[in-house]
Coordinates of C-alpha atoms in Angstrom, one line a residue:
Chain A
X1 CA -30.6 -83.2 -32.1
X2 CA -27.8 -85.1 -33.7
X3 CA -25.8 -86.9 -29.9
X4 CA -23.7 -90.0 -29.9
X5 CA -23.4 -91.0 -26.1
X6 CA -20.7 -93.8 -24.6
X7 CA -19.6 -94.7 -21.3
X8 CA -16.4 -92.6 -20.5
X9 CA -14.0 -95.7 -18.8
X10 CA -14.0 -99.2 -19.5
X11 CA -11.5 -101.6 -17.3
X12 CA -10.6 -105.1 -18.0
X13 CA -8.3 -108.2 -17.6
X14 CA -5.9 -109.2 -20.3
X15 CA -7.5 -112.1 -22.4
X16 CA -10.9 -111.0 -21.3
X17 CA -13.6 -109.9 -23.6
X18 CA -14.1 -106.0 -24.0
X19 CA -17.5 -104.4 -24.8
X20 CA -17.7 -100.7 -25.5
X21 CA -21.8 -100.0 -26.1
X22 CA -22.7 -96.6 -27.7
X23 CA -26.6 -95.5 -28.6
X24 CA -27.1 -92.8 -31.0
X25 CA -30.1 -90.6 -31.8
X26 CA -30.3 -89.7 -35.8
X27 CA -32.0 -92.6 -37.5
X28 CA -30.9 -91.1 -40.5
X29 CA -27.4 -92.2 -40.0
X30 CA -25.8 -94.2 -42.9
X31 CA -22.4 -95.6 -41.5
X32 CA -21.3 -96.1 -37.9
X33 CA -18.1 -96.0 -37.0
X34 CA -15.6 -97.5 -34.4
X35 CA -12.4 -95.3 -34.3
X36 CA -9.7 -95.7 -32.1
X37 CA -7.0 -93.4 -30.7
X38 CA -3.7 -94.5 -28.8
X39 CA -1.8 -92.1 -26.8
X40 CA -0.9 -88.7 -28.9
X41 CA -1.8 -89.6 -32.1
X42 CA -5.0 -88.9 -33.9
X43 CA -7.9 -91.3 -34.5
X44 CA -7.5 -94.3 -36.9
X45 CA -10.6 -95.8 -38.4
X46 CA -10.9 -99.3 -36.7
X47 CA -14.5 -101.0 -38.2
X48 CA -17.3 -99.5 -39.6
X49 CA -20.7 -100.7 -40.3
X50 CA -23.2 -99.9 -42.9
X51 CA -26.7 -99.0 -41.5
X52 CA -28.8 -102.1 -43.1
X53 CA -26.5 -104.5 -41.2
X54 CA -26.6 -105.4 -38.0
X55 CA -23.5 -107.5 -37.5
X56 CA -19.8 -107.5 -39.0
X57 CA -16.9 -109.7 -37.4
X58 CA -13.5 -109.1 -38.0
X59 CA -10.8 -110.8 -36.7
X60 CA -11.2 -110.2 -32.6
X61 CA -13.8 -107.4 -33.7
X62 CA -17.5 -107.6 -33.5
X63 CA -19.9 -104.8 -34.3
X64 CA -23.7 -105.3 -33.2
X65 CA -25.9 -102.7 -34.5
X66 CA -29.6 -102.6 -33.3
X67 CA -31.5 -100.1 -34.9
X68 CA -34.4 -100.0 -33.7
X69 CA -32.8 -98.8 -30.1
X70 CA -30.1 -96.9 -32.1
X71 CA -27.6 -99.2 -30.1
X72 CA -23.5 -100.1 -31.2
X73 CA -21.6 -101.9 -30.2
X74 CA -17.9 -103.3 -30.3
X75 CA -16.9 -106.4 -28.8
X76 CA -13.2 -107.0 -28.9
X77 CA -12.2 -111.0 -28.2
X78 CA -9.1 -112.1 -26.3
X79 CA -8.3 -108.2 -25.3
X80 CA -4.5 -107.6 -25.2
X81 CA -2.8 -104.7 -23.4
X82 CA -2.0 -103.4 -26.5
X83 CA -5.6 -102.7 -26.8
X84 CA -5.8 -100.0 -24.4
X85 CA -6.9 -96.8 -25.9
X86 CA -9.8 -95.0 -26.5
X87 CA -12.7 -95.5 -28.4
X88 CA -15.0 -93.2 -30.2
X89 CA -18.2 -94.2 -31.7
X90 CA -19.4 -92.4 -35.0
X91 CA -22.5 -91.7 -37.2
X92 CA -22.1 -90.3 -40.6
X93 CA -25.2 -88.3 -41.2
X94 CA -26.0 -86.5 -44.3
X95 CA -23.6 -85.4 -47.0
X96 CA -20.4 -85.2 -45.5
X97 CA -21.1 -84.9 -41.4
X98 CA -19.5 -87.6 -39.0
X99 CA -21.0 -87.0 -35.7
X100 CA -18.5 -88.2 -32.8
X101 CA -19.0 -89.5 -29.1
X102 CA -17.0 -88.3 -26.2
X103 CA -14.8 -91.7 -26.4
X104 CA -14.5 -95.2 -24.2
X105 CA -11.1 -94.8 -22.4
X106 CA -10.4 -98.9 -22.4
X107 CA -7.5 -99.9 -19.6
X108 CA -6.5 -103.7 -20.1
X109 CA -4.8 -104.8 -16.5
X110 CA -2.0 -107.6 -16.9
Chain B
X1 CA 2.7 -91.2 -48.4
X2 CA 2.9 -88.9 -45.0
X3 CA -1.1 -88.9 -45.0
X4 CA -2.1 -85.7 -42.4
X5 CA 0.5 -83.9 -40.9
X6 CA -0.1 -80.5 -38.7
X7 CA 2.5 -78.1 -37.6
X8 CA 2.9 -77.5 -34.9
X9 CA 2.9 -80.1 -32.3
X10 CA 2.5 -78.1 -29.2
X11 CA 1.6 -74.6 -28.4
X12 CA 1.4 -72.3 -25.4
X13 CA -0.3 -68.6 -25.9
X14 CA -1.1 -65.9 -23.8
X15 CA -4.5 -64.3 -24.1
X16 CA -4.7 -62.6 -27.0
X17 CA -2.7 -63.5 -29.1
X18 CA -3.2 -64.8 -32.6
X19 CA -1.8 -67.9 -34.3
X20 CA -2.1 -70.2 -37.3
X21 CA -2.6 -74.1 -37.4
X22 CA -1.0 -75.6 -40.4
X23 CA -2.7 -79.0 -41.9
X24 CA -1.6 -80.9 -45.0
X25 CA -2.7 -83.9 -46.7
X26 CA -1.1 -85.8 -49.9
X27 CA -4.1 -87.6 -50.7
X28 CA -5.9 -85.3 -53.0
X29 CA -9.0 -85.6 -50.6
X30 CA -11.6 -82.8 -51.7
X31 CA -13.2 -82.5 -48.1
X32 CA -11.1 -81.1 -45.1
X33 CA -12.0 -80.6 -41.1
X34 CA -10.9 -78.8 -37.9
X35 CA -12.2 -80.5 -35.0
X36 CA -11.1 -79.8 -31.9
X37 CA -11.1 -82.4 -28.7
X38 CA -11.7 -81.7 -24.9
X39 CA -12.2 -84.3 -22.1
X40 CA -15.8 -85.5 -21.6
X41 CA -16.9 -84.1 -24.8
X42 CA -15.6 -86.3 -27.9
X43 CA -14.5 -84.1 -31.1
X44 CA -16.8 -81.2 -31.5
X45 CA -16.3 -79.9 -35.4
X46 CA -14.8 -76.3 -36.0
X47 CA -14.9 -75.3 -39.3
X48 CA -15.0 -77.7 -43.3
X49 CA -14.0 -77.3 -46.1
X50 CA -15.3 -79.7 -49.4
X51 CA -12.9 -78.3 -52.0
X52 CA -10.3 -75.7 -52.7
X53 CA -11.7 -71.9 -52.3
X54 CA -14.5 -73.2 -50.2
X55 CA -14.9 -73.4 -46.4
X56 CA -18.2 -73.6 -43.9
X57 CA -18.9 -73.2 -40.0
X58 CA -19.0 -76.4 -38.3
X59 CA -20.7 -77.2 -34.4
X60 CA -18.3 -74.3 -32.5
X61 CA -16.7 -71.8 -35.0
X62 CA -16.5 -68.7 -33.1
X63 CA -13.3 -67.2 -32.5
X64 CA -11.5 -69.2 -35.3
X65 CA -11.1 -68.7 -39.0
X66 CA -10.1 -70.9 -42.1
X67 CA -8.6 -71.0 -45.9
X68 CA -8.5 -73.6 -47.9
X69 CA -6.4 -71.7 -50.8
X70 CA -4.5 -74.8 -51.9
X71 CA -6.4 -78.3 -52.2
X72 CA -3.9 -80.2 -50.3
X73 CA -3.8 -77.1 -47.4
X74 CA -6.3 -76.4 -44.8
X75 CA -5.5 -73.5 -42.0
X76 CA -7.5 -72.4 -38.7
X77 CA -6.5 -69.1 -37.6
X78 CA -6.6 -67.8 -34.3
X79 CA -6.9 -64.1 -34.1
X80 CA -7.1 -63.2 -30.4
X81 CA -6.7 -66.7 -28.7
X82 CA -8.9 -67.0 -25.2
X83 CA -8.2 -69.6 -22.2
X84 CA -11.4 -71.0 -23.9
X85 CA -9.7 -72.6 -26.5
X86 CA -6.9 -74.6 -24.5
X87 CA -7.9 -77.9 -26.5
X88 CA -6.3 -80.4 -28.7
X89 CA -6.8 -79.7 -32.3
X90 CA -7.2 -82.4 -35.0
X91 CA -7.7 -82.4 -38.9
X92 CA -8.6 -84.3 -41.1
X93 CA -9.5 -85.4 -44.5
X94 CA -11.5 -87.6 -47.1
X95 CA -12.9 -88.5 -50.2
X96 CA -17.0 -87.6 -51.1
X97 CA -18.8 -90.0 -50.5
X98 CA -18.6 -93.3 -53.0
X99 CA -15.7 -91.7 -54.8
X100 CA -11.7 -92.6 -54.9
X101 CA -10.9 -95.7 -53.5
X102 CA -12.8 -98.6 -51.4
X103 CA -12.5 -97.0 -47.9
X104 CA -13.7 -93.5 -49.4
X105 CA -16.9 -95.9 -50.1
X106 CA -17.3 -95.6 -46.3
X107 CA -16.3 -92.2 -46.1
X108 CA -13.2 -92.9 -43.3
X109 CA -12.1 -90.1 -42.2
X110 CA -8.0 -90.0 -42.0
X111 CA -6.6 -87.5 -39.0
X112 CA -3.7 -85.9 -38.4
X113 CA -1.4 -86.7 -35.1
X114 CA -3.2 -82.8 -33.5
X115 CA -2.1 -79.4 -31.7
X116 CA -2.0 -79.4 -28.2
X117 CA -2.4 -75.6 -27.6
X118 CA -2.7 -74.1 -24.3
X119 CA -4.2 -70.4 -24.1
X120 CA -2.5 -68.4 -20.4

């Protein structure tokens, strides 16, 4: 079936690198997706990556994509407390269907 | 451009009773959702909708119903809420793929700020 698995709590130091890893089981996926939500608001598209890629930088954002283990992931440089959030991984599968993980709760310490 | 907005904010039912969750978007996006979002389990989809008059059951869509009656409108209805559905509840909304602007090329999905409801 269609699953998109991440590790629930991610903690780090301010100015440290971040890595949030998520694997994913439908091949057939076309876009993956790093969203992120900050405390009572809804999710905000953060990156994205189109399936035949399998890298895209932006700014302190990195995106690795190995498809052949149906692995993501999101590397965020310099991390800041404002950073701290969580994270969901996404696959957009067939027509319309965005298939969600359960979201990387990241906690930057001062 | 307020983007998705859903009224209410909060919410606190006893069993058995019914309410309605508003969402709105001023983007003219043809597709709509209701997901909803409980610890551990990432946004499980409710119920879609990919234009006016038209809705479908998404991953858990017992014990709610929708309308989409107006483009711009989405509703879920509860009709005899259940402890079960204590969650927060999030819309949102896009473009078809490859249509409207760049960003609907990817298909983002735009959400709304969600409805904490709690079911006694």
């Amino acid at each position: 079936g269609e699953d998109v698995e991440q590790s629930l709590f991610l903690s780090v130091r301010e100015g440290d690198s971040s890595v949030i890893n998520c694997t994913y089981t439908d091949s057939s996926s076309t876009y993956l997706y790093w969203y992120k939500q900050e405390p009572g608001a809804g999710l905000q598209l953060l990156t994205y990556i189109f399936s035949n890629m399998d890298m895209k930088q932006d700014q302190r954002l990195t995106v690795l994509l190995n498809k052949k283990d149906k692995h993501l992931s999101l590397r965020i440089a310099d991390t800041q407390t404002g950073d701290s959030a969580i994270y969901f991984c996404a696959e957009r599968i067939g027509g319309f269907k965005t298939i969600f993980g359960a979201g990387t709760r990241l906690f930057v310490k001062a | 451009n307020a983007g998705v907005t859903q009224t209410p904010k909060f919410r606190v039912l006893k069993t058995g009773q019914s309410m309605t969750l508003l969402c709105a978007q001023d983007m003219n996006h043809e597709y709509m959702y209701w997901y909803r979002q409980d610890p551990g389990m990432g946004l499980r989809l409710i119920h879609y909708s990919v234009g006016e008059g038209t809705t479908a059951k998404g991953e858990v869509p017992d014990g709610y119903n929708v309308s989409r009656l107006k483009k711009q409108n989405f509703l879920l209805g509860l009709e005899s809420a259940a402890p079960s559905q204590t969650s927060v509840y999030f819309c949102a909304s896009n473009h078809p793929l490859g249509q409207g602007t760049d960003r609907a090329s990817y298909n983002e999905q735009f959400f709304g700020p969600g409805t904490r409801l709690t079911v006694l």
